[in-house]
Amino acid sequence: MQLTDKQLDRYSRQILLPEIDISGQQALLSSSVLIIGAGGLGSPAAIYLAASGIGKITICDYDTIDSSNLHRQILYQEADLGNQKAKVAANKLREINGGIKAKAITKKLDIDALKKEISTSTIVLDATDNFEIRYMINRTCWDTETPLVSGAAIRWEGHFGVFDPREPQSPCYQCLYKNGHDETLNCSETGVIGPLVGIIGTLQAIEVIKLIVGIGEKSIGKIFYIDGKRMEWKELKLNKNPLCLTCGDSDRKPK
Ligand SMILES: [Zn+2]
């Protein structure tokens, strides 16, 4: 794909980065990112990915915009209340960058539909807020060998990680919860500080760009935590769980 003068100009400040250059921009424009969840994490992630020239963004959310969303879901404004998040989001992304495709999915995806969407995407960005769908996304990414960038935020704390089924040593999202998870944790019950989801969603967008262009420090096998109240960062190593139901050694998995 030859970049036009308009594209060379529009993306000039990232093309100037030697790690990106023309070839990196071409890779971004040729890629397709599936963002599942158009809320607090999905908003900043989608905005930055659209602005950076991801060729196709599919944004998926079956919810409508509620006033309680507005303190953190920066894709939406008061005039959007009551409308479908994914539709409004895709329209905004087209306004940000008319040179990319933005598709909205407003239905809840069943496993077959999810598999179809994931298998045609370069990378999946998980910005959902419940474990059931997160595990389903993780499992489908593993089945289709599609890299997954996952993030979460609650109260003042957030974390994100990169899981890449193409790398034999990569743990998967489920390896993170080998001792189970706390089902009660979601921001509708416990609250979340707005800019925190901005930080985590934005970091997810950086990881997506790095994966597409094939640059930078590998974030695989690590989970990054931030505590916004204390302003502390932690980087924890995450090993593959050999007994993991999704990515573990099939001979050792419980039957
Ligand atoms: Zn696993």
mmCIF file of C-alpha atoms and ligand atoms in Angstrom:
data_model
loop_
_atom_site.group_PDB
_atom_site.id
_atom_site.type_symbol
_atom_site.label_atom_id
_atom_site.label_comp_id
_atom_site.label_asym_id
_atom_site.label_seq_id
_atom_site.Cartn_x
_atom_site.Cartn_y
_atom_site.Cartn_z
ATOM 1 C CA MET A 1 0.000 0.000 0.000
ATOM 2 C CA GLN A 2 1.478 3.309 -1.166
ATOM 3 C CA LEU A 3 0.806 6.188 1.243
ATOM 4 C CA THR A 4 -0.820 9.258 -0.292
ATOM 5 C CA ASP A 5 0.520 12.772 0.339
ATOM 6 C CA LYS A 6 -2.444 13.356 2.623
ATOM 7 C CA GLN A 7 -1.606 10.266 4.661
ATOM 8 C CA LEU A 8 2.088 11.155 4.801
ATOM 9 C CA ASP A 9 1.097 14.516 6.205
ATOM 10 C CA ARG A 10 -1.564 13.306 8.579
ATOM 11 C CA TYR A 11 0.620 10.632 10.161
ATOM 12 C CA SER A 12 3.924 12.506 9.819
ATOM 13 C CA ARG A 13 4.625 12.783 13.557
ATOM 14 C CA GLN A 14 4.429 9.055 14.082
ATOM 15 C CA ILE A 15 6.115 8.213 10.767
ATOM 16 C CA LEU A 16 9.036 10.320 12.060
ATOM 17 C CA LEU A 17 9.594 7.714 14.771
ATOM 18 C CA PRO A 18 12.208 5.354 13.326
ATOM 19 C CA GLU A 19 10.413 2.362 14.884
ATOM 20 C CA ILE A 20 7.269 3.215 12.914
ATOM 21 C CA ASP A 21 8.468 4.825 9.676
ATOM 22 C CA ILE A 22 6.487 4.345 6.454
ATOM 23 C CA SER A 23 6.331 0.577 6.786
ATOM 24 C CA GLY A 24 4.833 0.790 10.293
ATOM 25 C CA GLN A 25 2.198 3.233 9.121
ATOM 26 C CA GLN A 26 1.370 0.933 6.238
ATOM 27 C CA ALA A 27 0.970 -1.921 8.711
ATOM 28 C CA LEU A 28 -1.379 0.159 10.879
ATOM 29 C CA LEU A 29 -3.475 1.151 7.865
ATOM 30 C CA SER A 30 -3.694 -2.467 6.754
ATOM 31 C CA SER A 31 -4.765 -3.776 10.149
ATOM 32 C CA SER A 32 -8.128 -4.466 11.645
ATOM 33 C CA VAL A 33 -8.741 -4.073 15.392
ATOM 34 C CA LEU A 34 -11.756 -5.420 17.230
ATOM 35 C CA ILE A 35 -12.638 -3.389 20.331
ATOM 36 C CA ILE A 36 -15.082 -5.213 22.557
ATOM 37 C CA GLY A 37 -16.720 -2.795 24.962
ATOM 38 C CA ALA A 38 -17.271 0.857 24.074
ATOM 39 C CA GLY A 39 -17.142 2.169 27.634
ATOM 40 C CA GLY A 40 -14.483 3.735 29.818
ATOM 41 C CA LEU A 41 -11.556 1.715 28.440
ATOM 42 C CA GLY A 42 -12.890 1.354 24.915
ATOM 43 C CA SER A 43 -13.412 5.120 24.503
ATOM 44 C CA PRO A 44 -9.806 6.342 24.777
ATOM 45 C CA ALA A 45 -8.468 3.207 23.108
ATOM 46 C CA ALA A 46 -10.752 3.680 20.099
ATOM 47 C CA ILE A 47 -10.031 7.408 19.824
ATOM 48 C CA TYR A 48 -6.254 6.927 19.784
ATOM 49 C CA LEU A 49 -6.379 3.925 17.463
ATOM 50 C CA ALA A 50 -8.613 5.772 14.998
ATOM 51 C CA ALA A 51 -6.370 8.827 15.121
ATOM 52 C CA SER A 52 -3.262 6.707 14.575
ATOM 53 C CA GLY A 53 -4.702 5.244 11.375
ATOM 54 C CA ILE A 54 -5.770 1.698 12.170
ATOM 55 C CA GLY A 55 -7.361 0.791 8.830
ATOM 56 C CA LYS A 56 -10.471 -0.825 10.251
ATOM 57 C CA ILE A 57 -11.918 -0.601 13.742
ATOM 58 C CA THR A 58 -14.882 -2.711 14.728
ATOM 59 C CA ILE A 59 -16.450 -1.552 17.961
ATOM 60 C CA CYS A 60 -18.844 -3.780 19.740
ATOM 61 C CA ASP A 61 -21.278 -2.916 22.556
ATOM 62 C CA TYR A 62 -24.965 -3.650 23.004
ATOM 63 C CA ASP A 63 -25.559 -0.982 25.659
ATOM 64 C CA THR A 64 -27.066 2.475 25.326
ATOM 65 C CA ILE A 65 -25.537 5.656 26.703
ATOM 66 C CA ASP A 66 -26.595 6.515 30.236
ATOM 67 C CA SER A 67 -25.812 9.686 32.172
ATOM 68 C CA SER A 68 -23.809 7.644 34.704
ATOM 69 C CA ASN A 69 -21.393 6.767 31.865
ATOM 70 C CA LEU A 70 -20.406 10.324 31.069
ATOM 71 C CA HIS A 71 -17.799 10.918 33.783
ATOM 72 C CA ARG A 72 -15.448 8.413 32.146
ATOM 73 C CA GLN A 73 -16.704 7.312 28.704
ATOM 74 C CA ILE A 74 -15.208 10.162 26.745
ATOM 75 C CA LEU A 75 -16.578 9.151 23.359
ATOM 76 C CA TYR A 76 -20.000 10.392 24.494
ATOM 77 C CA GLN A 77 -21.632 13.684 25.248
ATOM 78 C CA GLU A 78 -24.928 14.700 26.814
ATOM 79 C CA ALA A 79 -26.577 14.904 23.386
ATOM 80 C CA ASP A 80 -25.845 11.184 22.882
ATOM 81 C CA LEU A 81 -27.824 9.981 25.913
ATOM 82 C CA GLY A 82 -30.105 7.058 25.132
ATOM 83 C CA ASN A 83 -28.372 6.183 21.856
ATOM 84 C CA GLN A 84 -26.497 2.972 21.153
ATOM 85 C CA LYS A 85 -22.886 3.204 22.258
ATOM 86 C CA ALA A 86 -21.356 1.294 19.361
ATOM 87 C CA LYS A 87 -23.182 3.353 16.733
ATOM 88 C CA VAL A 88 -22.289 6.685 18.315
ATOM 89 C CA ALA A 89 -18.724 5.478 18.821
ATOM 90 C CA ALA A 90 -18.283 4.397 15.175
ATOM 91 C CA ASN A 91 -19.659 7.758 13.975
ATOM 92 C CA LYS A 92 -17.239 9.653 16.221
ATOM 93 C CA LEU A 93 -14.311 7.550 14.994
ATOM 94 C CA ARG A 94 -15.232 8.393 11.391
ATOM 95 C CA GLU A 95 -15.302 12.068 12.342
ATOM 96 C CA ILE A 96 -11.860 11.763 13.917
ATOM 97 C CA ASN A 97 -10.439 10.005 10.871
ATOM 98 C CA GLY A 98 -12.334 9.854 7.592
ATOM 99 C CA GLY A 99 -9.584 7.708 6.080
ATOM 100 C CA ILE A 100 -10.409 4.611 8.131
ATOM 101 C CA LYS A 101 -13.342 2.233 8.331
ATOM 102 C CA ALA A 102 -15.321 2.082 11.558
ATOM 103 C CA LYS A 103 -17.963 -0.587 12.016
ATOM 104 C CA ALA A 104 -20.457 -0.827 14.882
ATOM 105 C CA ILE A 105 -21.819 -4.053 16.326
ATOM 106 C CA THR A 106 -24.783 -3.367 18.579
ATOM 107 C CA LYS A 107 -25.859 -6.951 19.264
ATOM 108 C CA LYS A 108 -24.592 -9.199 22.013
ATOM 109 C CA LEU A 109 -22.272 -11.592 20.201
ATOM 110 C CA ASP A 110 -22.809 -15.310 20.608
ATOM 111 C CA ILE A 111 -19.821 -17.608 20.391
ATOM 112 C CA ASP A 112 -20.109 -18.151 16.615
ATOM 113 C CA ALA A 113 -20.417 -14.443 15.866
ATOM 114 C CA LEU A 114 -17.543 -13.695 18.236
ATOM 115 C CA LYS A 115 -15.366 -16.285 16.521
ATOM 116 C CA LYS A 116 -16.153 -14.809 13.119
ATOM 117 C CA GLU A 117 -15.255 -11.291 14.252
ATOM 118 C CA ILE A 118 -12.091 -12.322 16.081
ATOM 119 C CA SER A 119 -10.809 -14.538 13.271
ATOM 120 C CA THR A 120 -10.997 -11.625 10.821
ATOM 121 C CA SER A 121 -9.219 -9.189 13.184
ATOM 122 C CA THR A 122 -5.512 -8.514 13.512
ATOM 123 C CA ILE A 123 -5.807 -7.860 17.255
ATOM 124 C CA VAL A 124 -8.530 -7.869 19.878
ATOM 125 C CA LEU A 125 -8.765 -5.190 22.544
ATOM 126 C CA ASP A 126 -10.835 -6.375 25.473
ATOM 127 C CA ALA A 127 -12.532 -3.451 27.195
ATOM 128 C CA THR A 128 -15.457 -5.352 28.686
ATOM 129 C CA ASP A 129 -16.490 -5.477 32.304
ATOM 130 C CA ASN A 130 -17.490 -9.031 33.083
ATOM 131 C CA PHE A 131 -15.569 -12.235 33.505
ATOM 132 C CA GLU A 132 -17.853 -14.486 31.498
ATOM 133 C CA ILE A 133 -17.313 -12.548 28.275
ATOM 134 C CA ARG A 134 -13.622 -11.997 29.083
ATOM 135 C CA TYR A 135 -13.022 -15.742 29.334
ATOM 136 C CA MET A 136 -14.987 -16.291 26.115
ATOM 137 C CA ILE A 137 -12.919 -13.666 24.297
ATOM 138 C CA ASN A 138 -9.699 -15.172 25.659
ATOM 139 C CA ARG A 139 -10.662 -18.693 24.628
ATOM 140 C CA THR A 140 -11.639 -17.531 21.128
ATOM 141 C CA CYS A 141 -8.421 -15.559 20.718
ATOM 142 C CA TRP A 142 -6.507 -18.719 21.595
ATOM 143 C CA ASP A 143 -8.543 -20.862 19.198
ATOM 144 C CA THR A 144 -7.955 -18.401 16.354
ATOM 145 C CA GLU A 145 -4.357 -17.411 17.304
ATOM 146 C CA THR A 146 -5.303 -13.756 17.605
ATOM 147 C CA PRO A 147 -3.354 -11.530 20.038
ATOM 148 C CA LEU A 148 -5.360 -10.047 22.899
ATOM 149 C CA VAL A 149 -4.764 -6.816 24.783
ATOM 150 C CA SER A 150 -6.791 -6.825 27.937
ATOM 151 C CA GLY A 151 -7.408 -4.080 30.499
ATOM 152 C CA ALA A 152 -9.525 -3.472 33.564
ATOM 153 C CA ALA A 153 -10.064 -0.704 36.095
ATOM 154 C CA ILE A 154 -11.984 -0.402 39.315
ATOM 155 C CA ARG A 155 -12.010 2.266 42.050
ATOM 156 C CA TRP A 156 -8.458 3.755 41.880
ATOM 157 C CA GLU A 157 -6.728 0.683 40.493
ATOM 158 C CA GLY A 158 -6.229 -0.671 37.025
ATOM 159 C CA HIS A 159 -4.192 -3.237 35.169
ATOM 160 C CA PHE A 160 -3.492 -4.394 31.662
ATOM 161 C CA GLY A 161 -1.710 -7.220 29.896
ATOM 162 C CA VAL A 162 -0.835 -8.577 26.456
ATOM 163 C CA PHE A 163 -1.609 -12.206 25.678
ATOM 164 C CA ASP A 164 -0.307 -13.637 22.436
ATOM 165 C CA PRO A 165 -1.280 -17.175 21.418
ATOM 166 C CA ARG A 166 1.302 -17.059 18.596
ATOM 167 C CA GLU A 167 4.043 -17.115 21.264
ATOM 168 C CA PRO A 168 4.401 -20.569 22.839
ATOM 169 C CA GLN A 169 5.479 -19.135 26.207
ATOM 170 C CA SER A 170 2.678 -16.579 26.443
ATOM 171 C CA PRO A 171 0.220 -17.034 29.305
ATOM 172 C CA CYS A 172 -3.428 -16.339 28.500
ATOM 173 C CA TYR A 173 -5.906 -14.111 30.310
ATOM 174 C CA GLN A 174 -7.299 -17.077 32.222
ATOM 175 C CA CYS A 175 -3.828 -17.870 33.640
ATOM 176 C CA LEU A 176 -4.217 -14.617 35.589
ATOM 177 C CA TYR A 177 -7.131 -16.072 37.528
ATOM 178 C CA LYS A 178 -5.974 -19.566 38.271
ATOM 179 C CA ASN A 179 -7.367 -19.166 41.793
ATOM 180 C CA GLY A 180 -10.689 -17.789 40.569
ATOM 181 C CA HIS A 181 -11.914 -14.213 40.435
ATOM 182 C CA ASP A 182 -14.080 -11.920 42.510
ATOM 183 C CA GLU A 183 -17.406 -11.833 40.669
ATOM 184 C CA THR A 184 -18.603 -8.821 42.669
ATOM 185 C CA LEU A 185 -16.026 -6.418 41.275
ATOM 186 C CA ASN A 186 -17.507 -4.160 38.665
ATOM 187 C CA CYS A 187 -17.599 -0.407 38.508
ATOM 188 C CA SER A 188 -21.390 -0.115 38.637
ATOM 189 C CA GLU A 189 -21.197 -1.381 42.204
ATOM 190 C CA THR A 190 -17.841 -0.158 43.448
ATOM 191 C CA GLY A 191 -17.180 2.989 41.398
ATOM 192 C CA VAL A 192 -14.158 4.078 39.401
ATOM 193 C CA ILE A 193 -12.236 7.315 38.991
ATOM 194 C CA GLY A 194 -12.636 8.597 35.410
ATOM 195 C CA PRO A 195 -9.065 9.367 34.323
ATOM 196 C CA LEU A 196 -7.923 5.918 35.457
ATOM 197 C CA VAL A 197 -9.868 4.181 32.685
ATOM 198 C CA GLY A 198 -8.333 6.779 30.352
ATOM 199 C CA ILE A 199 -4.840 5.703 31.406
ATOM 200 C CA ILE A 200 -5.511 1.983 31.073
ATOM 201 C CA GLY A 201 -7.399 2.289 27.761
ATOM 202 C CA THR A 202 -4.639 4.479 26.354
ATOM 203 C CA LEU A 203 -1.970 1.989 27.411
ATOM 204 C CA GLN A 204 -3.970 -0.762 25.706
ATOM 205 C CA ALA A 205 -3.886 1.349 22.522
ATOM 206 C CA ILE A 206 -0.088 1.657 22.743
ATOM 207 C CA GLU A 207 0.239 -2.109 23.079
ATOM 208 C CA VAL A 208 -2.003 -2.645 20.041
ATOM 209 C CA ILE A 209 0.172 -0.309 17.957
ATOM 210 C CA LYS A 210 3.355 -2.054 19.161
ATOM 211 C CA LEU A 211 1.979 -5.489 18.335
ATOM 212 C CA ILE A 212 0.901 -4.429 14.829
ATOM 213 C CA VAL A 213 4.191 -2.727 14.011
ATOM 214 C CA GLY A 214 6.240 -5.379 15.821
ATOM 215 C CA ILE A 215 8.248 -3.010 17.968
ATOM 216 C CA GLY A 216 9.225 -2.221 21.498
ATOM 217 C CA GLU A 217 9.631 -4.073 24.718
ATOM 218 C CA LYS A 218 7.672 -7.263 24.790
ATOM 219 C CA SER A 219 4.884 -6.896 27.320
ATOM 220 C CA ILE A 220 4.002 -10.578 27.109
ATOM 221 C CA GLY A 221 4.208 -12.537 30.370
ATOM 222 C CA LYS A 222 3.740 -9.451 32.522
ATOM 223 C CA ILE A 223 0.808 -7.693 34.111
ATOM 224 C CA PHE A 224 1.096 -3.972 34.729
ATOM 225 C CA TYR A 225 -0.754 -2.500 37.698
ATOM 226 C CA ILE A 226 -1.377 1.101 38.608
ATOM 227 C CA ASP A 227 -2.698 2.453 41.880
ATOM 228 C CA GLY A 228 -3.907 5.950 41.044
ATOM 229 C CA LYS A 229 -4.449 6.978 44.656
ATOM 230 C CA ARG A 230 -0.863 6.277 45.709
ATOM 231 C CA MET A 231 0.402 6.802 42.167
ATOM 232 C CA GLU A 232 2.336 3.566 42.248
ATOM 233 C CA TRP A 233 3.181 1.279 39.339
ATOM 234 C CA LYS A 234 3.872 -2.406 39.623
ATOM 235 C CA GLU A 235 4.977 -4.879 37.007
ATOM 236 C CA LEU A 236 4.282 -8.484 37.886
ATOM 237 C CA LYS A 237 5.529 -11.515 36.042
ATOM 238 C CA LEU A 238 2.785 -13.844 34.879
ATOM 239 C CA ASN A 239 3.762 -17.378 34.013
ATOM 240 C CA LYS A 240 1.766 -19.697 31.843
ATOM 241 C CA ASN A 241 -0.269 -22.046 34.025
ATOM 242 C CA PRO A 242 0.392 -25.581 32.719
ATOM 243 C CA LEU A 243 -3.037 -26.612 34.010
ATOM 244 C CA CYS A 244 -4.853 -23.686 32.403
ATOM 245 C CA LEU A 245 -8.083 -24.783 30.741
ATOM 246 C CA THR A 246 -7.436 -22.476 27.783
ATOM 247 C CA CYS A 247 -3.707 -22.449 27.063
ATOM 248 C CA GLY A 248 -2.279 -25.209 29.265
ATOM 249 C CA ASP A 249 -0.492 -28.341 28.242
ATOM 250 C CA SER A 250 -3.324 -30.556 26.971
ATOM 251 C CA ASP A 251 -1.803 -33.698 28.536
ATOM 252 C CA ARG A 252 -1.798 -32.077 31.974
ATOM 253 C CA LYS A 253 -5.110 -30.256 31.873
ATOM 254 C CA PRO A 254 -7.796 -31.749 34.101
ATOM 255 C CA LYS A 255 -10.117 -33.846 31.962
HETATM 256 ZN ZN ZN B 1 -3.924 -19.792 30.192
#
